[in-house]
Short mmCIF file of C-alpha atoms in Angstrom, two decimals:
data_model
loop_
_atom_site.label_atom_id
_atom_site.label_comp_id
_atom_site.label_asym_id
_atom_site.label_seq_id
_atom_site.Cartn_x
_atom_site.Cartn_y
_atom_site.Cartn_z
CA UNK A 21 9.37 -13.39 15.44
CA UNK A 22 5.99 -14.32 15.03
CA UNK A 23 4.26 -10.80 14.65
CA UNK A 24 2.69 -11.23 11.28
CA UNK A 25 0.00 -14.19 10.10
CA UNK A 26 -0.86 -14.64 6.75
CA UNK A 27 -3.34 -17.48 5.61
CA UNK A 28 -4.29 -19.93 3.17
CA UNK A 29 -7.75 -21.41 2.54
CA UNK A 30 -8.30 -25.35 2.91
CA UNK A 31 -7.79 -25.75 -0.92
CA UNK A 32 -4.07 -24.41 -0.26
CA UNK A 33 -4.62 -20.90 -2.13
CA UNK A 34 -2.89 -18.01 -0.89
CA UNK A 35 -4.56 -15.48 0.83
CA UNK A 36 -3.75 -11.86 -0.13
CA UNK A 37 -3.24 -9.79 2.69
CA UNK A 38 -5.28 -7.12 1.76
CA UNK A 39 -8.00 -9.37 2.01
CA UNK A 40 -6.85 -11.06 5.26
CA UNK A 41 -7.34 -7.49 6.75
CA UNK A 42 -10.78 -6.95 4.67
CA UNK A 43 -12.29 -10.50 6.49
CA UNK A 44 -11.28 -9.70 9.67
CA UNK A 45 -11.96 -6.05 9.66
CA UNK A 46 -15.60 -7.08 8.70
CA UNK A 47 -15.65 -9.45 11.65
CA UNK A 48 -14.82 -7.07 14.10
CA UNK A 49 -17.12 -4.57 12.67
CA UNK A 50 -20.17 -6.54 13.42
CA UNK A 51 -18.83 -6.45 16.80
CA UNK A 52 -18.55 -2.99 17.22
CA UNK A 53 -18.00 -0.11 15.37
CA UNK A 54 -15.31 2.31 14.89
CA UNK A 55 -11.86 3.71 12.96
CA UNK A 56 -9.81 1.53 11.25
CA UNK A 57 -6.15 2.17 9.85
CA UNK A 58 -3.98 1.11 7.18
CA UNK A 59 -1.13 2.31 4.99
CA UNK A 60 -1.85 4.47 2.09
CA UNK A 61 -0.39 1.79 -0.03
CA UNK A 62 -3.37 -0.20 0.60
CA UNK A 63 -5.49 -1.48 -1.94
CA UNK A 64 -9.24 -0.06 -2.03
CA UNK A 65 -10.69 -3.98 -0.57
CA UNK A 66 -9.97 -2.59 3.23
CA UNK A 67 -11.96 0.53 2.31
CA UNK A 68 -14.48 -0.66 0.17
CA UNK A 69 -15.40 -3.64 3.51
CA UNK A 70 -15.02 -0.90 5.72
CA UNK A 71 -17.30 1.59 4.25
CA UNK A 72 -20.00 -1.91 3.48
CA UNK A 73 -20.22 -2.68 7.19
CA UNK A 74 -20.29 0.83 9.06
CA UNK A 75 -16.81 1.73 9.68
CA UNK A 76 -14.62 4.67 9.22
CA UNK A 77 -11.27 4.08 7.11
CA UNK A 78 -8.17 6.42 7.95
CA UNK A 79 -5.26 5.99 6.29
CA UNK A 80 -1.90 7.06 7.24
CA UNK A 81 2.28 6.79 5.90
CA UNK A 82 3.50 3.48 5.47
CA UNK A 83 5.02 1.48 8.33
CA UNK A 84 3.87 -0.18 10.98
CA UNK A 85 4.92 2.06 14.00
CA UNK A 86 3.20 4.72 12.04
CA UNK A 87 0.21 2.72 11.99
CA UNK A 88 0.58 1.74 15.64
CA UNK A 89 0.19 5.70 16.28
CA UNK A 90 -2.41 6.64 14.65
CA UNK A 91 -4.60 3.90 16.09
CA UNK A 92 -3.76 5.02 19.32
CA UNK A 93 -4.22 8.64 18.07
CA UNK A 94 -7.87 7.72 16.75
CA UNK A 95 -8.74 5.42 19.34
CA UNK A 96 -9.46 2.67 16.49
CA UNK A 97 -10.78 -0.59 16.67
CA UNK A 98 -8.16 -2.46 14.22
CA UNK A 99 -4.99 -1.05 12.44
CA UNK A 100 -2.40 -2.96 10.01
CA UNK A 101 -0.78 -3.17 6.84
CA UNK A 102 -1.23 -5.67 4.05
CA UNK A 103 1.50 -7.63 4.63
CA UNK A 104 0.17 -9.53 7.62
CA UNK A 105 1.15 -7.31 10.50
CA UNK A 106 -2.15 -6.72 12.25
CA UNK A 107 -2.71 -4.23 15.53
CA UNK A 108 -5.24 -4.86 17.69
CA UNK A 109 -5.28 -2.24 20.65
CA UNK A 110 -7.51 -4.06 23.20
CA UNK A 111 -4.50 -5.58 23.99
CA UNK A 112 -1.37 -3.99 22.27
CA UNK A 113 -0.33 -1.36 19.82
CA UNK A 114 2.20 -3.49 18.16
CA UNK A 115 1.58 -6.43 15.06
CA UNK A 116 0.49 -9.46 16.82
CA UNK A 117 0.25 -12.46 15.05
CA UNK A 118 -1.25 -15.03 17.53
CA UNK A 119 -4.04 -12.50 17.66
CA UNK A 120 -4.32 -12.15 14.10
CA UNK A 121 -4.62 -16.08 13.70
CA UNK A 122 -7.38 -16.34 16.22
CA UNK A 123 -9.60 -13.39 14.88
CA UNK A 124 -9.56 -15.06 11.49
CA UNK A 125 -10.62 -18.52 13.16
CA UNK A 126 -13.54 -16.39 14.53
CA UNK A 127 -14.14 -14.85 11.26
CA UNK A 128 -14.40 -18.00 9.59
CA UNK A 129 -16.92 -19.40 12.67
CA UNK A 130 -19.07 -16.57 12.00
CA UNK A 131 -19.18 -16.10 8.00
CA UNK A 132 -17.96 -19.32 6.92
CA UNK A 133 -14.97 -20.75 4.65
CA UNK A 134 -12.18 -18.69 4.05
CA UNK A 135 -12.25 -19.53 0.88
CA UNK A 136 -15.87 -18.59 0.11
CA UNK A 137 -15.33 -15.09 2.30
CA UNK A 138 -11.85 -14.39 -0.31
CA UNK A 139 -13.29 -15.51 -2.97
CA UNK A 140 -16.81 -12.60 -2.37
CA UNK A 141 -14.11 -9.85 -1.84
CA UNK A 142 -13.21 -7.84 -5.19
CA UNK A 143 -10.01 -8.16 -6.57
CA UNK A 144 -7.81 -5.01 -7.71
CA UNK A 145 -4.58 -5.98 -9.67
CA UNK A 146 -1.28 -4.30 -7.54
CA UNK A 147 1.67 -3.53 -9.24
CA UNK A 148 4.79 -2.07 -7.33
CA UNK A 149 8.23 -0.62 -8.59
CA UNK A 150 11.33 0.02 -6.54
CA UNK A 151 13.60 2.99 -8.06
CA UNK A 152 17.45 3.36 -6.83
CA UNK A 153 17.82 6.85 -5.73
CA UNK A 154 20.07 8.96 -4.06
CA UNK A 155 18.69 9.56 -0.39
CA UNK A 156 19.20 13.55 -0.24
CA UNK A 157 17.41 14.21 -3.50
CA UNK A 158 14.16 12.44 -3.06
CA UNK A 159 12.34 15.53 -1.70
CA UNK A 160 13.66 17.11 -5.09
CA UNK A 161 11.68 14.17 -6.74
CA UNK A 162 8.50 14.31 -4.60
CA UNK A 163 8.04 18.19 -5.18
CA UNK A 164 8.29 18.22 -8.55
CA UNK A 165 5.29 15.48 -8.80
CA UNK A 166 3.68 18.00 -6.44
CA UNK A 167 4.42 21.06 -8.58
CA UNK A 168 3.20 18.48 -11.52
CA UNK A 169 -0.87 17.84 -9.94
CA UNK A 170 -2.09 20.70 -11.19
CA UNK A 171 -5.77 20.29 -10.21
CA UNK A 172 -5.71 16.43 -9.97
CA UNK A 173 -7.26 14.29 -6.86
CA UNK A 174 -3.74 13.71 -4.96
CA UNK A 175 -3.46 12.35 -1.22
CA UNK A 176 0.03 13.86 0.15
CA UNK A 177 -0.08 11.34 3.95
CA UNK A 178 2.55 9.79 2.56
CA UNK A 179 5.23 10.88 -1.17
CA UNK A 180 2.33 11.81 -3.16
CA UNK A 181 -0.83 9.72 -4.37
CA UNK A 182 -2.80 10.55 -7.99
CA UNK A 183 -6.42 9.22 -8.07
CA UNK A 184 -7.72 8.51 -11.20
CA UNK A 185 -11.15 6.85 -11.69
CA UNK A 186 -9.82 3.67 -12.60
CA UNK A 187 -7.11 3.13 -9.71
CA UNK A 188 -4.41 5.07 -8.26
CA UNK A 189 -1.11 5.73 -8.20
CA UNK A 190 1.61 6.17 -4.97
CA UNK A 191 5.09 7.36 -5.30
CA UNK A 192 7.01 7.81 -1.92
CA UNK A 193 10.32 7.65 -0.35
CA UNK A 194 11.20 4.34 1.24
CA UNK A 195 12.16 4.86 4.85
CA UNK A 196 14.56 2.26 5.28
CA UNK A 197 16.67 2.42 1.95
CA UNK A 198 17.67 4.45 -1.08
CA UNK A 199 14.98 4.08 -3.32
CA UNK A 200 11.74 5.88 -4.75
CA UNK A 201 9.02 3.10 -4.06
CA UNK A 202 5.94 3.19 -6.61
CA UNK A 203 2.51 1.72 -6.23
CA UNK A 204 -0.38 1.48 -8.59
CA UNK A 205 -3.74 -0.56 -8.06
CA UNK A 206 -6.22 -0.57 -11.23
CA UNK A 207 -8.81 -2.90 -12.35
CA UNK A 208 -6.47 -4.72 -14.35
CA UNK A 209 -2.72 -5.52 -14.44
CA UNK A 210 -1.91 -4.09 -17.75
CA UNK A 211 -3.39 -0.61 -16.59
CA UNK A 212 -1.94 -0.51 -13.65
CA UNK A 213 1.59 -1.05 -14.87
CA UNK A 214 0.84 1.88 -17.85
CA UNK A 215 0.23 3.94 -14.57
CA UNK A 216 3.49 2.79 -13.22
CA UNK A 217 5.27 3.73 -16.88
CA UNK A 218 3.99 6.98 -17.03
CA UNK A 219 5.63 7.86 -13.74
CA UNK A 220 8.84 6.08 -14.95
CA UNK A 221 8.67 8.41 -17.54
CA UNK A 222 8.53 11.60 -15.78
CA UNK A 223 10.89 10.69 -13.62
CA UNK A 224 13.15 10.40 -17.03
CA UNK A 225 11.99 13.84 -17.86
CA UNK A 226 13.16 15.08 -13.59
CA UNK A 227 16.25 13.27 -13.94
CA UNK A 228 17.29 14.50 -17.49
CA UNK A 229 16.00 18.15 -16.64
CA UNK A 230 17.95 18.29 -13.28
CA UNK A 231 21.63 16.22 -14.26
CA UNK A 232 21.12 13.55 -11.90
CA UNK A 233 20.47 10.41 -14.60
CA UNK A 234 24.35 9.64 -14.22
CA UNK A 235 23.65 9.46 -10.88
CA UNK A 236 21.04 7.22 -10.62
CA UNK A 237 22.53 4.85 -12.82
CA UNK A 238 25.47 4.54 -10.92
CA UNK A 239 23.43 3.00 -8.51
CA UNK A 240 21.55 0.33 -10.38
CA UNK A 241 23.34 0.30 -13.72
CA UNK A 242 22.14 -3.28 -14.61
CA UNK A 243 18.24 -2.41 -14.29
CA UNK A 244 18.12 0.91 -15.53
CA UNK A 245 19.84 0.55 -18.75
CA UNK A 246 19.44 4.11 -20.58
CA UNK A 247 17.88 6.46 -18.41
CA UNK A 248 17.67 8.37 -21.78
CA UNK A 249 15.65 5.76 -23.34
CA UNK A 250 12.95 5.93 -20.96
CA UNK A 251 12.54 4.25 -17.14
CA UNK A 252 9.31 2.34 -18.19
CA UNK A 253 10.93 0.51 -20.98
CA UNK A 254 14.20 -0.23 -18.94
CA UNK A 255 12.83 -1.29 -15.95
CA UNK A 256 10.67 -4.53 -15.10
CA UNK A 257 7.32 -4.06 -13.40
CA UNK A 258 6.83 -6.72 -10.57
CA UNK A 259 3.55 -7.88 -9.71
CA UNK A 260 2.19 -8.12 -6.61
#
């Protein structure tokens, strides 16, 4: 329906879209200053361009009408998530893609090739994880993780986030389907899926402790093999 853009330079690479949003936030920065939001699923590239070129980064749950609110709410300048679904409120608070397409043509007249402008951004590797779960027991899931931080740097906009000083870890409900949805960014891929395992693995422990392993194998038996045996070792880690 035409409400998300995503890009690819004039060698035919792939843009990611957390660096789509990085360019053109930094274009419209220069422009004027102000709030920008994205999901907390984000990688750290939005923040770290923000932060570079006089912005302020807020962060908020993921999906785009929650975005859409919250730039309203903070009268920002530019809002989106990473998959291509930009806001910009001068002229709606919904994804517009058109408008998306055209800021990036004016971020590449102003700093140059896409390519060039992707290539100066840093890259963090992104590793995601979708977990069958029963709907009515994922609160059970996210407290315990709460009960579990202790004194650790944790961000609770959206499940529960663990900051580490390497990269990050999300683990949150999905909103549209029966799963536990886990993120982790790090500086390379191999760390960031240990990050991912080590969840996996006390999510064995929660599911063992409370009964409800059965459970959640009934619902993906052919993934998660042994629930015993340990989530990380059953389950494959897809990058993104």
């Amino acid at each position: 329906d035409g409400d998300r853009c995503l890009f690819v330079t004039q060698d035919g690479d792939i843009v990611p879209g957390d660096k789509e949003m990085a360019i053109i936030a930094r274009s419209i920065l220069s422009q004027r200053k102000g709030k920008v939001i994205c999901p907390i699923s984000s990688t750290s590239v939005v923040e770290d361009v923000v932060n570079e070129n006089g912005g302020i980064m807020k962060y908020t749950g993921v999906g785009s009408p929650l975005v859409a609110r919250k730039v309203k709410e903070y009268d920002a300048i530019f809002g989106g998530e990473i998959n291509g679904g930009l806001i910009f409120p001068e002229f709606q608070y919904c994804r517009d893609g058109f408008m998306a397409m055209l800021r990036m043509l004016e971020a590449i007249a102003r700093n140059g090739p896409l390519s060039e402008q992707a290539d100066a951004l840093p890259t963090y590797s992104y590793v995601t994880h979708d977990l069958p779960f029963p709907t009515e027991k994922r609160d059970m899931l996210i407290n315990y993780f709460r009960e579990l931080r202790g004194n650790h740097v944790t961000d609770l906009t959206d499940g529960i986030k663990f900051v580490y000083d390497d990269g990050w870890v999300l683990i949150r409900p999905s909103t549209t389907e029966s799963m536990i949805r886990l993120y982790s960014q790090a500086d390379t891929t191999e760390i960031a899926e240990e990050k991912i395992s080590s969840m996996l693995s006390k999510i064995d422990a929660f599911l063992n402790d409370t009964g409800l392993a059965s459970e959640v194998l009934a619902m993906d038996g052919d993934d998660l093999v042994d629930v015993h045996v340990g989530l990380g070792a059953a389950a494959g880690l897809p990058h993104h």
